[in-house]
Amino acid sequence: MKYRTEKDTMGKVRVPADAYYGAQTQRSVENFKIAADINRMPREVIHAFAYLKKAAAITNMEAEILSPEKCDLIVRVCDEIAEGKLDDSFPLVVWQTGSGTQTNMNVNEVIANRGHVLNGGKLADREKILLPNDDVNKSQSSNDVFPTAMHIAACRMLTETTIPGIRALHGTLMEKSAEYAKVVKIGRTHFMDATPLTLGQELSGYAAQLGNALAAIEKILPRLGQLAIGGTAVGTGVNAPKDFAVKAAARIAELTGLPFVTAPNKFEALATHDALVEAHGALRLAAVSLMKIANDIRMLSSGPRAGIGEIRIPENEPGSSIMPGKVNPTQCEALTMIAAQVMGNDTAISIGGSNGHFELNVFKPMIIYNFLHSARLLGEGCASFDEHCAKGIEPMYENIKKHLDNSLMLVTALSPKIGYYKSAEIARKAYEENILLREAAVGSGYVTEEEFDKWVDPARMVTVR
């Protein structure tokens, strides 16, 4: 491999000859060889940097502290980065400085060097038209632009992937709830038989869970839309022109199509990540809901002959390498694993969020890495579960009727008529003698056949009062 020499404030360093990045990026590559194959800085963060660097350059030009020529070069490179054309130029891992300074400089160096090449220069040139710190990073600090990139990346992931995925599954559950509103089945509490409800009512509970989680995620978006840019080093905005924060945030909003605004308190925006902690709390809520939903559907579809078997879910692929014909609830399993991962990510984010020291939180890369991981898993997981499982849910009417007819808890309807203790006696008799509830009730002498048929009507028991 051929190399060229680059230098920074610590001296000279050898960099791959064709790399657009420079000395500070190379130092990070050499000093942080930690899970480089699996824990690279997320592309979403890099692309977010492209929007904010473009916005900063335009704002600086309008403030007449950056020339139109330099601004144009920065903008052109930022457009390439946002389109993913320079993804290979960002090799750094998540496990680096907690402020994200090395990733910010990686972006600054790539923009400066690529801009120089677009202007007709060569990477090996000693003098270049753009400087990473003085031009690309003008009016900025890693301390305010990295959290800005975090919020841009988080909002884009939530709006483009997470919310659409959850919304699709929520919609399907609502449709299924309406479709099966009159399918009466036995309810279960403590994993034991309980009073009846309809399959539609059961599914409506799942839909309500997801609806609440979706509302919580959407509610936090405005807070995530508050950007730290303009706070520079510690929140005071030192070295940034007047109104830079407001104008840069407005420009980012224009470029992304999302309602970003300047953070009302830059000290909080740099020193903490409470907004991301709160937002991930909403993702954790979704994970908790999805764990319950997927587990219920897994158990309701269990069988096909030795389980509950009240609903049928799509058979997508063979389930066993040794048992012929076996089919497993794989989408349920994937979704519950996703839910577990999100809950684990939440612990890491909570710890990271609690470690803001004085004017700067230094767990930034880890927080956004886990946040984006959760947001993507939930969005894509819900979309997959919706397409390959939820849309295909169907009642297994024969099993539903069998379980309903055999349930002892229908005796609950007799309690207001003959009392709790006599009703319990009937249920115990039916269970011990292995006979139907109707037979035990009539045999007890407490009710007649006509009274039993009138009072014990599952369809009437499911009416919401």
Phi, psi and omega in degrees: 000138178271149182231160169233162181260129174238161177221154174225197184292346179261000178119199185269153177209147179273133182234143175310134190302326184261008181280138177280341179280171186235211190295315184293323176296316181298321178298320179293320177303318183283328185269343183230070177271068187238109178050042185295338182277341184233345185238047175289155175303128185303140178302328181299325178290316179298316180293327176296320177301324180299318179295315185286325177293323176295315179297319180296318180297315180296318179296319177295322178296317179295332176276001178062035175244003175220133183290151177302325181295314179292320178300317181299318179295317179299315181298317181297318179291320179300322178297321178295318179296315181298331179275358178083011184286341183242023184305326182290351181273004184236082188269359190286153181266167177295323187277083183218204176301139184291346178272347184078015183303319184293325176289321176301317179289328174303313179295315180301317181293318179297316179297316181295313183289318178293321177298321178297318179294318178298333180275003178101001180274182179238151181299330183279354180299138178286318179258129183233154185291330180244140176248135183304313184276312188285331183252301185291323183264013183302135179068018185227164170222153173304328185294336177253332182279328179294314175296331175296315177298323178301314182290322177298312181297318181296313181296319180294318180295318180296315185283330184265335185234306188293304184297314178301320180295313179294320181297322179296314179294320177301316180297319179296317179296323176296317179296317179294324178299316179291321183296324184249032183295338184250009179273100183280132181219171178280142173269166180221133170228146185058024184068013181243160180303141176223192181287162186287161168208179176262158176299324177298320178295319179298314179293329179295329176296319177296317180298320179295320177303309181294324178298320178294318179295319179298317179297322180294320178294314181294328181294328184276347184304317179301324179290322176293339180281000178270119189258144182279345186305136185105346178279341184048235194289310184231004180114351183277342182083018180303138179075007175252143180290166181300136178067013179301317183300313182294314184290320179294319178297319179297322179292321177297319177300318180295318183288324184267340185076015179246150188281062178283145176221167177288142178295135182293334179226106184288335179295316176294323184293332179268321189276341182225167171226044182299326180296318179288325175297315179295317180297319179290334173300323176291324176292322175298319177301316178298319179297318178299316179297315183292327176298316180294314182297310182295322179294318178299313181295322176301315183284322179295334181262005186296151181147226011278348183240345184241019181239199178289311172057043179265342174229155176249133176244159184302143175263104190265329182198160177301146186254352184216145176272351182237333183257104183298138176084357181285136177232133185248158179280067190294325179294324175296319181293317179298317183292323178289327174294320176300314180301317179297319180296318180296319178297322176294317177301324181296322177298315180298317181294321179297317177296314179298317180295331182279355185252041169279124182247118181056242188266008183207132169275130183245039172239022189302307182301318180295319181298310184288328177300311181290324179298310181296324177300310180297313184298320179289315179303315182294315181296310182287327178294317178294320179298318179294314180297321179297310185290319189256001179221295189301318182296337182261008180295130177222146177288147170256088193301321183297315179291322178301315180294319180298313180294322180294314182295329183273353186290136176276342186281357171295343179298342179304329180292339180278338187306315179293341184269317185240357178100156185296315188289320177294323178295318178296324178298318179295315180298317180296319179298315180297320182290312185291327181264359178055049178237167180291153181300321181299316180296318180292322182293312180293321180294336180288338183085358182280334181220155174269170177301317181296317180295318180299312182296329180282318187274325184261082181237103182306324181297326179282334184287341184270356180296126179284125184258000000 
